[in-house]
Short mmCIF file of C-alpha atoms and ligand atoms in Angstrom, two decimals:
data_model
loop_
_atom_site.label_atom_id
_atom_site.label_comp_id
_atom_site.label_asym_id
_atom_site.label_seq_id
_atom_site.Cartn_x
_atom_site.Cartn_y
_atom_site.Cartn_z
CA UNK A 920 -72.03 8.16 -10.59
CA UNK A 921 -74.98 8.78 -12.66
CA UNK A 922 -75.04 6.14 -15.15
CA UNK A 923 -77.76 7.22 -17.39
CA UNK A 924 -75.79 10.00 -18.18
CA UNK A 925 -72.92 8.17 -19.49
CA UNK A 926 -73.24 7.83 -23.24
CA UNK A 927 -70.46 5.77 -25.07
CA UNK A 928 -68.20 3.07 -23.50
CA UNK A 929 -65.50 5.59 -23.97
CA UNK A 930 -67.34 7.51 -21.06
CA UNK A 931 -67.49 4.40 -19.18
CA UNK A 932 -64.07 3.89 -19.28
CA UNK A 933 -63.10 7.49 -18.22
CA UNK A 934 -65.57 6.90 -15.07
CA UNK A 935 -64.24 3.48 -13.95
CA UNK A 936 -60.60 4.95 -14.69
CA UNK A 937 -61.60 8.08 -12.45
CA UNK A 938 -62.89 4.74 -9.08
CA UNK A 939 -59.54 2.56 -9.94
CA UNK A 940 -56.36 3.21 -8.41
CA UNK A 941 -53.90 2.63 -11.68
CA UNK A 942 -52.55 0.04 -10.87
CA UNK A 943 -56.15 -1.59 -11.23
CA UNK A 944 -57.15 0.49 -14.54
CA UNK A 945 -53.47 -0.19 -16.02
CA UNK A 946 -54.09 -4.04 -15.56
CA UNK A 947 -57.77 -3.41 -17.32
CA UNK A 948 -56.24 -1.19 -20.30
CA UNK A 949 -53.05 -2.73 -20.55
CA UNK A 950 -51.38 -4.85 -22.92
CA UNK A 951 -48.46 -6.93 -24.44
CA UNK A 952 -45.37 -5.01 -25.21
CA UNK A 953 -45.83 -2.12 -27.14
CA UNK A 954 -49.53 -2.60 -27.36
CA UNK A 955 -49.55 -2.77 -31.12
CA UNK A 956 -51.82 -5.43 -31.28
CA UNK A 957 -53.90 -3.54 -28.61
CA UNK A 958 -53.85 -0.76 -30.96
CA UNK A 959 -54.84 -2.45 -34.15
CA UNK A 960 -57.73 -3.69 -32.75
CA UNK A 961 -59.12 -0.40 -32.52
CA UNK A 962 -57.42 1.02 -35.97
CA UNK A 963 -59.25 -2.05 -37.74
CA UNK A 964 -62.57 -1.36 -36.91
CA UNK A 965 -61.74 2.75 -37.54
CA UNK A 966 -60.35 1.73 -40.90
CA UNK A 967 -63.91 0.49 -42.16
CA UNK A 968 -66.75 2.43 -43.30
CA UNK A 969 -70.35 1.56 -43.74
CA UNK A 970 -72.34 2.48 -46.44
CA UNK A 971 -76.04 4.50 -45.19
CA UNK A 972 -78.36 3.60 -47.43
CA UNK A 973 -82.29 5.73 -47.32
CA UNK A 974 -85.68 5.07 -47.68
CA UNK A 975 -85.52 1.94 -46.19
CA UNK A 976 -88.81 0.94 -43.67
CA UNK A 977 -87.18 0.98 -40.73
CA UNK A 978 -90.36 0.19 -38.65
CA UNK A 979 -89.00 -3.02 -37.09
CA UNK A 980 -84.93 -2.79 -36.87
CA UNK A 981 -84.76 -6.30 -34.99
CA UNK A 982 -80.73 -7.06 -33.04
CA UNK A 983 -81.89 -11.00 -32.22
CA UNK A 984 -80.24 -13.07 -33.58
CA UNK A 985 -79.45 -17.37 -32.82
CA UNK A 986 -76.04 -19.14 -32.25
CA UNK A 987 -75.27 -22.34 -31.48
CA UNK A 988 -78.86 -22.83 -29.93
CA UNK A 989 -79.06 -19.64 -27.76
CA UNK A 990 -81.23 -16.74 -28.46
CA UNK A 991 -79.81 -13.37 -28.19
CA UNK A 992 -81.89 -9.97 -27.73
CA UNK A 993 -78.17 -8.29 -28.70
CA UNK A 994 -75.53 -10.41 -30.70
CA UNK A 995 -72.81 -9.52 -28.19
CA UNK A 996 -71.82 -11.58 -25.30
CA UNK A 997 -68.97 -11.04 -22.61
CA UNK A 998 -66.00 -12.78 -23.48
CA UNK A 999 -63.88 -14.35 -20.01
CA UNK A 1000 -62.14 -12.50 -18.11
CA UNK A 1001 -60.10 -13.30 -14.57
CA UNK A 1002 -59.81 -11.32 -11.64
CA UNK A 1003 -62.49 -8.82 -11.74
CA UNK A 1004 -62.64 -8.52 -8.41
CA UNK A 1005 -60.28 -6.08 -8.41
CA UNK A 1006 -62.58 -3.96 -10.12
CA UNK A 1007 -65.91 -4.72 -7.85
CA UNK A 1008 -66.49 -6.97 -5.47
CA UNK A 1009 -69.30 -8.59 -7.61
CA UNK A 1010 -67.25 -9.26 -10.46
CA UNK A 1011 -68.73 -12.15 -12.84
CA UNK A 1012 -71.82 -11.89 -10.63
CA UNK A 1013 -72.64 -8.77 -11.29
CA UNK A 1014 -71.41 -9.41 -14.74
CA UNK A 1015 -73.49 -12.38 -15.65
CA UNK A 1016 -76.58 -11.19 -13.93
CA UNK A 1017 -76.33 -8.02 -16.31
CA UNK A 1018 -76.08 -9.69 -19.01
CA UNK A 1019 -78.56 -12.30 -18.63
CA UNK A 1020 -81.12 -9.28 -18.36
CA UNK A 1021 -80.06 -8.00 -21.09
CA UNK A 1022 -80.74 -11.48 -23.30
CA UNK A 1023 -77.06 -12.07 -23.84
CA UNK A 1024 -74.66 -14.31 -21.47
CA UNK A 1025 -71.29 -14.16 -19.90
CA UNK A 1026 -68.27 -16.37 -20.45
CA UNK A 1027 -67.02 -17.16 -17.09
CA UNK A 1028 -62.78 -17.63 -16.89
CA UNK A 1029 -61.00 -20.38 -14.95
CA UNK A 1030 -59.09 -17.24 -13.74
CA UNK A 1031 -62.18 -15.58 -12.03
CA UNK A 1032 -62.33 -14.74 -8.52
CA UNK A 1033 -66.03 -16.01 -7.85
CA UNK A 1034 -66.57 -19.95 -8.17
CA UNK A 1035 -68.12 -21.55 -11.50
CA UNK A 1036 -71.23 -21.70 -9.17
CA UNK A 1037 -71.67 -19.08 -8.03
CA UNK A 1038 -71.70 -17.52 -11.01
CA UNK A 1039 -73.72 -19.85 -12.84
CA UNK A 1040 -76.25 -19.21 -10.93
CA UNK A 1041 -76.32 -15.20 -11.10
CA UNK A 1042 -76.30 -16.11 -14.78
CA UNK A 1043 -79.76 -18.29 -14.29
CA UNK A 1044 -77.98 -20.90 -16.38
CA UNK A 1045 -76.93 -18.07 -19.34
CA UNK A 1046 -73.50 -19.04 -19.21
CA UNK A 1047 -70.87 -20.06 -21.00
CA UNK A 1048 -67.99 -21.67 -19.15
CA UNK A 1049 -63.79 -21.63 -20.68
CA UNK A 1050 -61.62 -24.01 -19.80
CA UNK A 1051 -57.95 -24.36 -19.12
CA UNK A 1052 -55.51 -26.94 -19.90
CA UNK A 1053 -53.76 -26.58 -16.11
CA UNK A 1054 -50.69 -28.86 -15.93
CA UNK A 1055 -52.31 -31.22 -12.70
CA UNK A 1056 -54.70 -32.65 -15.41
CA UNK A 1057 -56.88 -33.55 -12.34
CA UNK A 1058 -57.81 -30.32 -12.05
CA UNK A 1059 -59.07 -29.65 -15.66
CA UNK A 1060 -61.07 -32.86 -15.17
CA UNK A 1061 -62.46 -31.82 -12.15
CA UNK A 1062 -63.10 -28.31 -13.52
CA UNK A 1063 -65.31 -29.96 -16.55
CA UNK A 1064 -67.28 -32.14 -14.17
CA UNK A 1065 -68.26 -29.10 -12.61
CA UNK A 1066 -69.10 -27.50 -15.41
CA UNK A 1067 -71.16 -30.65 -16.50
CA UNK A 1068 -72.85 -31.17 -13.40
CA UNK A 1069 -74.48 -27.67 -13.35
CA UNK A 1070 -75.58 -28.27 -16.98
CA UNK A 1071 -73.36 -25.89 -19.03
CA UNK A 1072 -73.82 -26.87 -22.51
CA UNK A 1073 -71.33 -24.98 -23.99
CA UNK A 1074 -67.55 -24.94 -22.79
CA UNK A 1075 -64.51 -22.60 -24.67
CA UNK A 1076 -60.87 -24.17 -24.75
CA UNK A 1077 -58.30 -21.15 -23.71
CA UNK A 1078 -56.15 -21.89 -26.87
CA UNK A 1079 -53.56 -18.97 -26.11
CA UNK A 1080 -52.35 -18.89 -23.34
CA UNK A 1081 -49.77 -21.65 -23.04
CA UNK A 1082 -46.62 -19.06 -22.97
CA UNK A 1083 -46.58 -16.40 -20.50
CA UNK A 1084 -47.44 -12.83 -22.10
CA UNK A 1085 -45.09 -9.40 -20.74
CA UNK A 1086 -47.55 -6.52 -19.69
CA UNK A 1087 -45.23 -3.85 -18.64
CA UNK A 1088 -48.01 -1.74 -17.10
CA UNK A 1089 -47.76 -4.94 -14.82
CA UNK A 1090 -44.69 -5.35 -13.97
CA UNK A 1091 -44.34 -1.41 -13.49
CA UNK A 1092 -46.98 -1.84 -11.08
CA UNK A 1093 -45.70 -5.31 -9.55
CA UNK A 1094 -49.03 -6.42 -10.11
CA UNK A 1095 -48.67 -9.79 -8.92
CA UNK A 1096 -50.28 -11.88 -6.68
CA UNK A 1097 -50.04 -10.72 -3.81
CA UNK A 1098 -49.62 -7.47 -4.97
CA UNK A 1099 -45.86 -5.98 -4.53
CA UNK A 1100 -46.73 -1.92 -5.62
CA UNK A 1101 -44.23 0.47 -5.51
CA UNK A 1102 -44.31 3.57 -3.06
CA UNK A 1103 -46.44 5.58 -5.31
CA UNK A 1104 -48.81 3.03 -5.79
CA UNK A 1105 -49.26 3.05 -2.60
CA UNK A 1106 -50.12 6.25 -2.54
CA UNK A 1107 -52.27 6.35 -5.43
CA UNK A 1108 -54.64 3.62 -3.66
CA UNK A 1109 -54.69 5.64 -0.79
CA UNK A 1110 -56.26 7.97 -2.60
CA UNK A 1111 -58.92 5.57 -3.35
CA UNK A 1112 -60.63 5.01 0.08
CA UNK A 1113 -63.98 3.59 -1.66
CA UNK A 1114 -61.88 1.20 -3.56
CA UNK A 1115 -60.13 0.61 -0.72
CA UNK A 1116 -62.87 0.18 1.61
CA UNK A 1117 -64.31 -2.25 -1.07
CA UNK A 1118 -61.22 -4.54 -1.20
CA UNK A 1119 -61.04 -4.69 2.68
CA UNK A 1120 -64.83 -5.28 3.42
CA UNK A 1121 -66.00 -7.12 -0.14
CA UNK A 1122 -65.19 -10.42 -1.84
CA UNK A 1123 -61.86 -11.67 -0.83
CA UNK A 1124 -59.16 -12.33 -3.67
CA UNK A 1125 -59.15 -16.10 -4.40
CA UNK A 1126 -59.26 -18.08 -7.95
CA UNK A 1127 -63.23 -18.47 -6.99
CA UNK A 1128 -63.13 -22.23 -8.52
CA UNK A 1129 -60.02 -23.02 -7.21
CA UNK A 1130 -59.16 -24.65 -4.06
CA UNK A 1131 -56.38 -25.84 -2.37
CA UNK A 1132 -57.69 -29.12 0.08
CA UNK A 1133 -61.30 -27.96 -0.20
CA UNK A 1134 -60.45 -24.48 1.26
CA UNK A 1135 -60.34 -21.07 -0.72
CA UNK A 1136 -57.03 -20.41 -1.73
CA UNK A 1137 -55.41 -17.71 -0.01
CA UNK A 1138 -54.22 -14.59 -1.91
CA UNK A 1139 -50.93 -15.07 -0.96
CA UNK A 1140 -50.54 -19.11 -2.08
CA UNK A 1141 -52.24 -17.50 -5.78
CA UNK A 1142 -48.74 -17.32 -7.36
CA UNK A 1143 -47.43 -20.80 -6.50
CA UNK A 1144 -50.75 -22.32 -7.30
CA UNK A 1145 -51.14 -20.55 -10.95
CA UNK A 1146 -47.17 -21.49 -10.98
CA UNK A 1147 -47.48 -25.24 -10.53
CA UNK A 1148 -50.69 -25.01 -12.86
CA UNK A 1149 -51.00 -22.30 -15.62
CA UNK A 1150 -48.81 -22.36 -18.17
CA UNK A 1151 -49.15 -25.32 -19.82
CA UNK A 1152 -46.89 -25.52 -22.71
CA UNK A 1153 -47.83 -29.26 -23.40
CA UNK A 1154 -51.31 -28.92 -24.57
CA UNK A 1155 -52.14 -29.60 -28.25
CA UNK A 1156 -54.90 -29.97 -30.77
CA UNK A 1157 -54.69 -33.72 -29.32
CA UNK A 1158 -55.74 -32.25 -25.68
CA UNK A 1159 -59.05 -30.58 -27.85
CA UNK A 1160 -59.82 -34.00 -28.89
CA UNK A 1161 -59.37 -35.79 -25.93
CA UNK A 1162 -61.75 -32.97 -24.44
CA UNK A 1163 -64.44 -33.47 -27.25
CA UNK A 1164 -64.67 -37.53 -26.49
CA UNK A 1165 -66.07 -36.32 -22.98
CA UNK A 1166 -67.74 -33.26 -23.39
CA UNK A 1167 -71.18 -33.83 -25.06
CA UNK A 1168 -72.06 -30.15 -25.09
CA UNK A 1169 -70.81 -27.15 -27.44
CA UNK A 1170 -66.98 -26.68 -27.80
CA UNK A 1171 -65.46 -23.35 -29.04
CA UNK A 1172 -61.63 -22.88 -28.91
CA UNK A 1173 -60.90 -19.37 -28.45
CA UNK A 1174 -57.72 -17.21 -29.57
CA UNK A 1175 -57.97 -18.09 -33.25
CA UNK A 1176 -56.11 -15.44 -35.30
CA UNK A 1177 -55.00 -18.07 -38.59
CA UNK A 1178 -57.59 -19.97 -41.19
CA UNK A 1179 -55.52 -22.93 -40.43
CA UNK A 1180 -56.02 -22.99 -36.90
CA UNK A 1181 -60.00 -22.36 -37.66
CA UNK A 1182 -59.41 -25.97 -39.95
CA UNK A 1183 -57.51 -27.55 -36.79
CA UNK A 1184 -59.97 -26.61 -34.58
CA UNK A 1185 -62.86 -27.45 -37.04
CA UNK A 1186 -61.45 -30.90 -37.84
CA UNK A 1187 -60.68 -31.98 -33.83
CA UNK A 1188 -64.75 -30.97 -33.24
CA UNK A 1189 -65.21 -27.55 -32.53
CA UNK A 1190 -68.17 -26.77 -32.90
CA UNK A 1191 -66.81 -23.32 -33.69
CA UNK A 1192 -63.96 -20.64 -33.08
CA UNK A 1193 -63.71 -18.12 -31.21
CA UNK A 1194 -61.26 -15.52 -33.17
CA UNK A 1195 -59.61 -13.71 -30.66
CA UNK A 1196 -55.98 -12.48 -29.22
CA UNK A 1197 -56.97 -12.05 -25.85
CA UNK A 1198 -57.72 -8.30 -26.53
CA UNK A 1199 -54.04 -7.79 -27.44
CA UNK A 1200 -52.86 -8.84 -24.01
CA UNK A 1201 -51.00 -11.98 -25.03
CA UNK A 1202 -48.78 -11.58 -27.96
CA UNK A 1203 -47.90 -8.14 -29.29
CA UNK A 1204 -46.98 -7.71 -32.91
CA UNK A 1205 -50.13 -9.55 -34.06
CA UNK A 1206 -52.60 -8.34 -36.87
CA UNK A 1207 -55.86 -6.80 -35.11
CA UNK A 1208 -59.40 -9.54 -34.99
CA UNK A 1209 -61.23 -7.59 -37.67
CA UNK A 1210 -57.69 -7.73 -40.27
CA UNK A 1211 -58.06 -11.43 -39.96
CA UNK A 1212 -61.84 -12.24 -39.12
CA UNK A 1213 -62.68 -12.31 -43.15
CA UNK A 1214 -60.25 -14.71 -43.94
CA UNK A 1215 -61.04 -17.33 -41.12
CA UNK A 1216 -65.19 -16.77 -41.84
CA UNK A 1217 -64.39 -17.97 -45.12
CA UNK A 1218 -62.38 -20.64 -44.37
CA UNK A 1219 -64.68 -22.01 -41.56
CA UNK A 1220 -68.09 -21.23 -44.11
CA UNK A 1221 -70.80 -22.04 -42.24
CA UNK A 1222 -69.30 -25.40 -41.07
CA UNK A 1223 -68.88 -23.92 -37.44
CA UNK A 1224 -69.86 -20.71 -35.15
CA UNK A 1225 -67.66 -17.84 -35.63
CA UNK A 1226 -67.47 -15.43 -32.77
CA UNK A 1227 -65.04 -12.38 -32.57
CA UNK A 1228 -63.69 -10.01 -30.05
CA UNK A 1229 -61.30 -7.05 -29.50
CA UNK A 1230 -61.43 -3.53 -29.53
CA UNK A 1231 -65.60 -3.40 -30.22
CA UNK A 1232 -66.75 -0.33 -28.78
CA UNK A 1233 -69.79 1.38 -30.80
CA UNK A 1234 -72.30 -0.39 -32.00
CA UNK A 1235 -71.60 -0.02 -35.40
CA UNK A 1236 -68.41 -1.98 -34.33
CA UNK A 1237 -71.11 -4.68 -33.79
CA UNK A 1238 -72.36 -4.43 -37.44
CA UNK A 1239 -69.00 -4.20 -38.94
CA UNK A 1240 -67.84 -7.69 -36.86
CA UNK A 1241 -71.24 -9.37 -38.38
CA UNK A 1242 -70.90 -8.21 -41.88
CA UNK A 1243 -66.79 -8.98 -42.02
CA UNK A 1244 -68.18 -13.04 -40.81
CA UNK A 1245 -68.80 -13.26 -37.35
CA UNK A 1246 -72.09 -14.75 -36.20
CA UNK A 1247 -71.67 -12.91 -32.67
CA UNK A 1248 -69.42 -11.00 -31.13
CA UNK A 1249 -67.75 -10.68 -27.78
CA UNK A 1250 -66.07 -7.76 -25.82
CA UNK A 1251 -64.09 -7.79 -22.22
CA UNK A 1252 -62.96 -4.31 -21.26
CA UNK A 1253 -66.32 -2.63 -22.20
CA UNK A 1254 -68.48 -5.15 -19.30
CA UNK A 1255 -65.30 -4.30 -17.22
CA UNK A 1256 -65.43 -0.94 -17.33
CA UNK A 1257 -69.17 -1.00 -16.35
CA UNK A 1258 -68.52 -3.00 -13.77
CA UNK A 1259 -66.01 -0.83 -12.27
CA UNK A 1260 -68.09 2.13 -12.78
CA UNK A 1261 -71.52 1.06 -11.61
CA UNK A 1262 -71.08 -3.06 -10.74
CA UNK A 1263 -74.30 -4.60 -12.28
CA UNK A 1264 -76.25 -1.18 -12.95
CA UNK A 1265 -72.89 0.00 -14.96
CA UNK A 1266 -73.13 -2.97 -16.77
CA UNK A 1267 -76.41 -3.04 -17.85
CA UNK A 1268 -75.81 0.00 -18.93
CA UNK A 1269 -73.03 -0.59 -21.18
CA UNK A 1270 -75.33 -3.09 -22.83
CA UNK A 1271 -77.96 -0.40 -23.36
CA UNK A 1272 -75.56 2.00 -25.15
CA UNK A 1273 -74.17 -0.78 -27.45
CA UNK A 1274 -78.10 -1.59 -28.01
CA UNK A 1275 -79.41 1.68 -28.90
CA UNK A 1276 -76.04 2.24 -31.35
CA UNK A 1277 -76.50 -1.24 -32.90
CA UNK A 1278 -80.39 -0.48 -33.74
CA UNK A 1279 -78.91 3.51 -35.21
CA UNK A 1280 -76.17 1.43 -37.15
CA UNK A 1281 -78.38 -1.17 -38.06
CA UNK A 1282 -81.23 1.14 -39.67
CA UNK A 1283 -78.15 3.53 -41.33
CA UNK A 1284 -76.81 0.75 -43.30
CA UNK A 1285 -80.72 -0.07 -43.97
CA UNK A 1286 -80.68 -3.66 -42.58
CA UNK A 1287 -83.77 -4.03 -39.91
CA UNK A 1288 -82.65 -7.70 -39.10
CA UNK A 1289 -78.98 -9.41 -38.42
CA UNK A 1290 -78.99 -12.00 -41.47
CA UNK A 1291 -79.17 -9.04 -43.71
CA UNK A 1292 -76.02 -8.11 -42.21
CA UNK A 1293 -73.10 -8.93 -45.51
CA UNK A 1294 -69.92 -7.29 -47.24
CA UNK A 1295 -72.87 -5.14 -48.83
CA UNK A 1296 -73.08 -2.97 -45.76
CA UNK A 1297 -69.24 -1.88 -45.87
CA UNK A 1298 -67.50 0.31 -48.21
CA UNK A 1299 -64.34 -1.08 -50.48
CA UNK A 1300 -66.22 -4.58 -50.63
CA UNK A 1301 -62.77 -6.77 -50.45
CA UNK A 1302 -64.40 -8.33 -47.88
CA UNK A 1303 -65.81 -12.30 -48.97
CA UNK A 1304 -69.75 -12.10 -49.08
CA UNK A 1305 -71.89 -13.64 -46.20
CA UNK A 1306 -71.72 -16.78 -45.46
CA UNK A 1307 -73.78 -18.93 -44.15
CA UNK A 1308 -74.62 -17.98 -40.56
CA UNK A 1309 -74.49 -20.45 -37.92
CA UNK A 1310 -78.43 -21.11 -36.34
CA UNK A 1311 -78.17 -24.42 -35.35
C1 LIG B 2692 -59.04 -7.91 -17.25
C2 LIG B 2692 -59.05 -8.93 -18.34
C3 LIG B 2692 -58.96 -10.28 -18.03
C4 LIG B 2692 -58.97 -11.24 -19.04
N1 LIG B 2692 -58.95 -12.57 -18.69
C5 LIG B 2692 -59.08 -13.50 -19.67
C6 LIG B 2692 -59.22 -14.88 -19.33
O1 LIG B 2692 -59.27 -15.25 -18.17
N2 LIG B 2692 -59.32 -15.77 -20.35
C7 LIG B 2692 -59.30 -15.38 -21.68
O2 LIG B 2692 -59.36 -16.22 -22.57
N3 LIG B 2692 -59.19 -14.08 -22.01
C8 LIG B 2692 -59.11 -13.14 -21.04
N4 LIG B 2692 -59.08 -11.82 -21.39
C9 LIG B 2692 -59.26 -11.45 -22.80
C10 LIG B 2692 -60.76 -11.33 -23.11
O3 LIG B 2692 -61.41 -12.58 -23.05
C11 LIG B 2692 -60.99 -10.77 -24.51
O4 LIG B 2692 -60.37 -11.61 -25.45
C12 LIG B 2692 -60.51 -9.34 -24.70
O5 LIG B 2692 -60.78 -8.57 -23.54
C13 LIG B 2692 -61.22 -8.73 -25.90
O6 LIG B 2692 -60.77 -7.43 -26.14
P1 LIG B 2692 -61.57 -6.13 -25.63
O7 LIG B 2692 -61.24 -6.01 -24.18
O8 LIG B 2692 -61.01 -5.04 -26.45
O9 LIG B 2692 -63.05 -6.36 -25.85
C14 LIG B 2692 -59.05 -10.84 -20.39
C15 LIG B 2692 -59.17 -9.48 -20.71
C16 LIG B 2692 -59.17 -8.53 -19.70
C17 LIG B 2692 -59.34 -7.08 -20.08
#
């Protein structure tokens, strides 16, 4: 596939669709119910328009911007995501090494299939590390030590994902683990032989940090071990604290779609929120991130990092996140679908196209730097005026 050809993420997409067998790009595209929230993601940032302004100097259009301590050559990082290896064999390797290059850094997901180390290391340290609240509390403790030992500084709580979420792409597919597919699936992946050839001779399917008596654990013992783990409908804002009393680095808490949970999460020591709903995979019927981003901004006001993600695709997507309140933003299936296209070359590449379309966006609206970025740049204003951002 020749990736310099590919122009938008949309074409990405359409390229890693084309490698996947659909059972793989379903899982990727798919989400909760009727895929409202999926949808709204995208409507929200469609609804908005930016105001061009002319005549500006433009000589120096400058993307960097600082977060929580990091410096960022493009304010958009990768936001976790498990199981890529069904898209590439490198998966967060290939993912975090990308994104290093291009100045930005990967959140790596308790759910991956390539170890916390592993992946820290592709990531030369530019890596942000999420964190589950598993029912055997030994192995969330064991999970931040980790984490601690390799020197992460900053760690995100998975807020929303304590009841189970119904995909029925999924369970069309019996996309489970192992995999039950239906005859036609199997067809479909034999139609597929590079994919194929990939899954047999690549990265075997394990949860990369997880291990079951020091060994690997086995695709087929997945199920019972995300059974007897995930799911933890027990953890509260009390588990966050506990967390913050031994965690001396950064803590973001991610799936925040209310001001009051942006308060909660504030007042137990976040040191900010990551406004998210899991890219409209979790619960369906929900507003889109960019309906609600405004309101939480304001509420948090400077007091805390506000990062967003869902549905950003263009890079004036990026501009309109930043001047609704967010002090970065995030995206999953765009890094995904690079990955599947091209593994690390697909998603450098992806970064590149948001790039070039943030500077365009960036110089149309007549900002040259990312402070500049306000309610000012959008048309219909209702929007609160910048806050604050977060360079601490
Ligand atoms: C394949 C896939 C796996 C995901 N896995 C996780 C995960 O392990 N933890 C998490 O908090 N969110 C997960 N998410 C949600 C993303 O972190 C992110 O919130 C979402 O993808 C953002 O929407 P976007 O894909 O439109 O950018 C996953 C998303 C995808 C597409």
């Amino acid at each position: 596939m020749n990736l310099d050809k590919m122009m938008s993420v949309e074409q990405m997409q359409r390229g890693a669709v084309r490698r996947l067998p659909k059972m793989v790009s379903d899982f990727l595209d798919g989400g909760a119910l009727d895929e409202t929230t999926l949808r709204r993601n995208r409507e929200a940032y469609e609804a908005v328009s930016l105001r061009q302004r002319v005549l500006v100097n433009l000589e120096r259009i400058d993307p960097m911007t600082t977060v929580l301590g990091h410096g960022y050559d493009v304010p958009m990082i990768v936001s976790p995501m498990g199981l890529l290896t069904v898209c590439h064999p490198d998966a967060d390797v290939a993912i975090a090494a990308a994104a290093r290059a291009a100045g930005s850094l990967m959140v790596h997901s308790p759910w991956s299939g390539v170890s916390i180390e592993e992946t820290f290391e592709a990531a030369g340290g530019r890596m942000w590390e999420q964190i589950a609240f598993w029912r055997q509390p030994g192995e969330t403790d064991q999970h931040l030590s980790r984490a601690r030992n390799l020197g992460v500084d900053t760690i995100v709580v998975a807020g929303d994902v304590a009841v189970s979420s119904k995909r029925e792409r999924d369970l069309r597919h019996g996309t489970s683990m192992p995999p039950k597919p239906p005859v036609r699936d199997v067809l479909d992946v034999a139609l597929h032989p590079r994919w194929v050839t990939r899954w047999l001779t690549g990265r075997k399917m394990t949860w990369g940090t997880y291990a079951i008596s020091g060994r690997p654990i086995k695709m087929s013992e997945m199920e019972r071990w995300m059974e007897s783990n995930g799911g933890n409908t027990r953890a509260t804002w009390d588990d966050v604290a506990e967390l913050r009393r031994r965690w001396d680095g950064r803590l973001l808490v991610k799936g925040i779609m209310t001001p009051e949970d942006a308060e909660l999460a504030l007042h137990h020591g976040a040191d900010g929120v990551f406004v998210s709903n899991h890219g409209g995979r979790q619960f369906d019927g929900q507003p889109g991130t960019l309906d609600v981003l405004p309101a939480i901004a304001e509420a948090v006001n400077g007091r805390g990092a506000v990062i967003v993600d869902g549905g950003v695709r263009r890079g004036s997507d990026i501009v309109t996140a930043i001047a609704a309140g967010a002090d970065l933003v995030a995206g999953g299936r765009p890094f995904a679908y690079g990955l599947a296209a091209g593994g690390r070359a697909g998603v450098e590449r992806v970064f590149e196209i948001l790039l070039d379309e943030l500077r365009t966006a960036m110089g149309s609206v007549g900002s040259t730097q990312i402070s500049d970025l306000g309610a000012h740049v959008m048309n219909g204003g209702s929007h609160p005026p910048g806050r604050p951002a977060v360079h601490q």
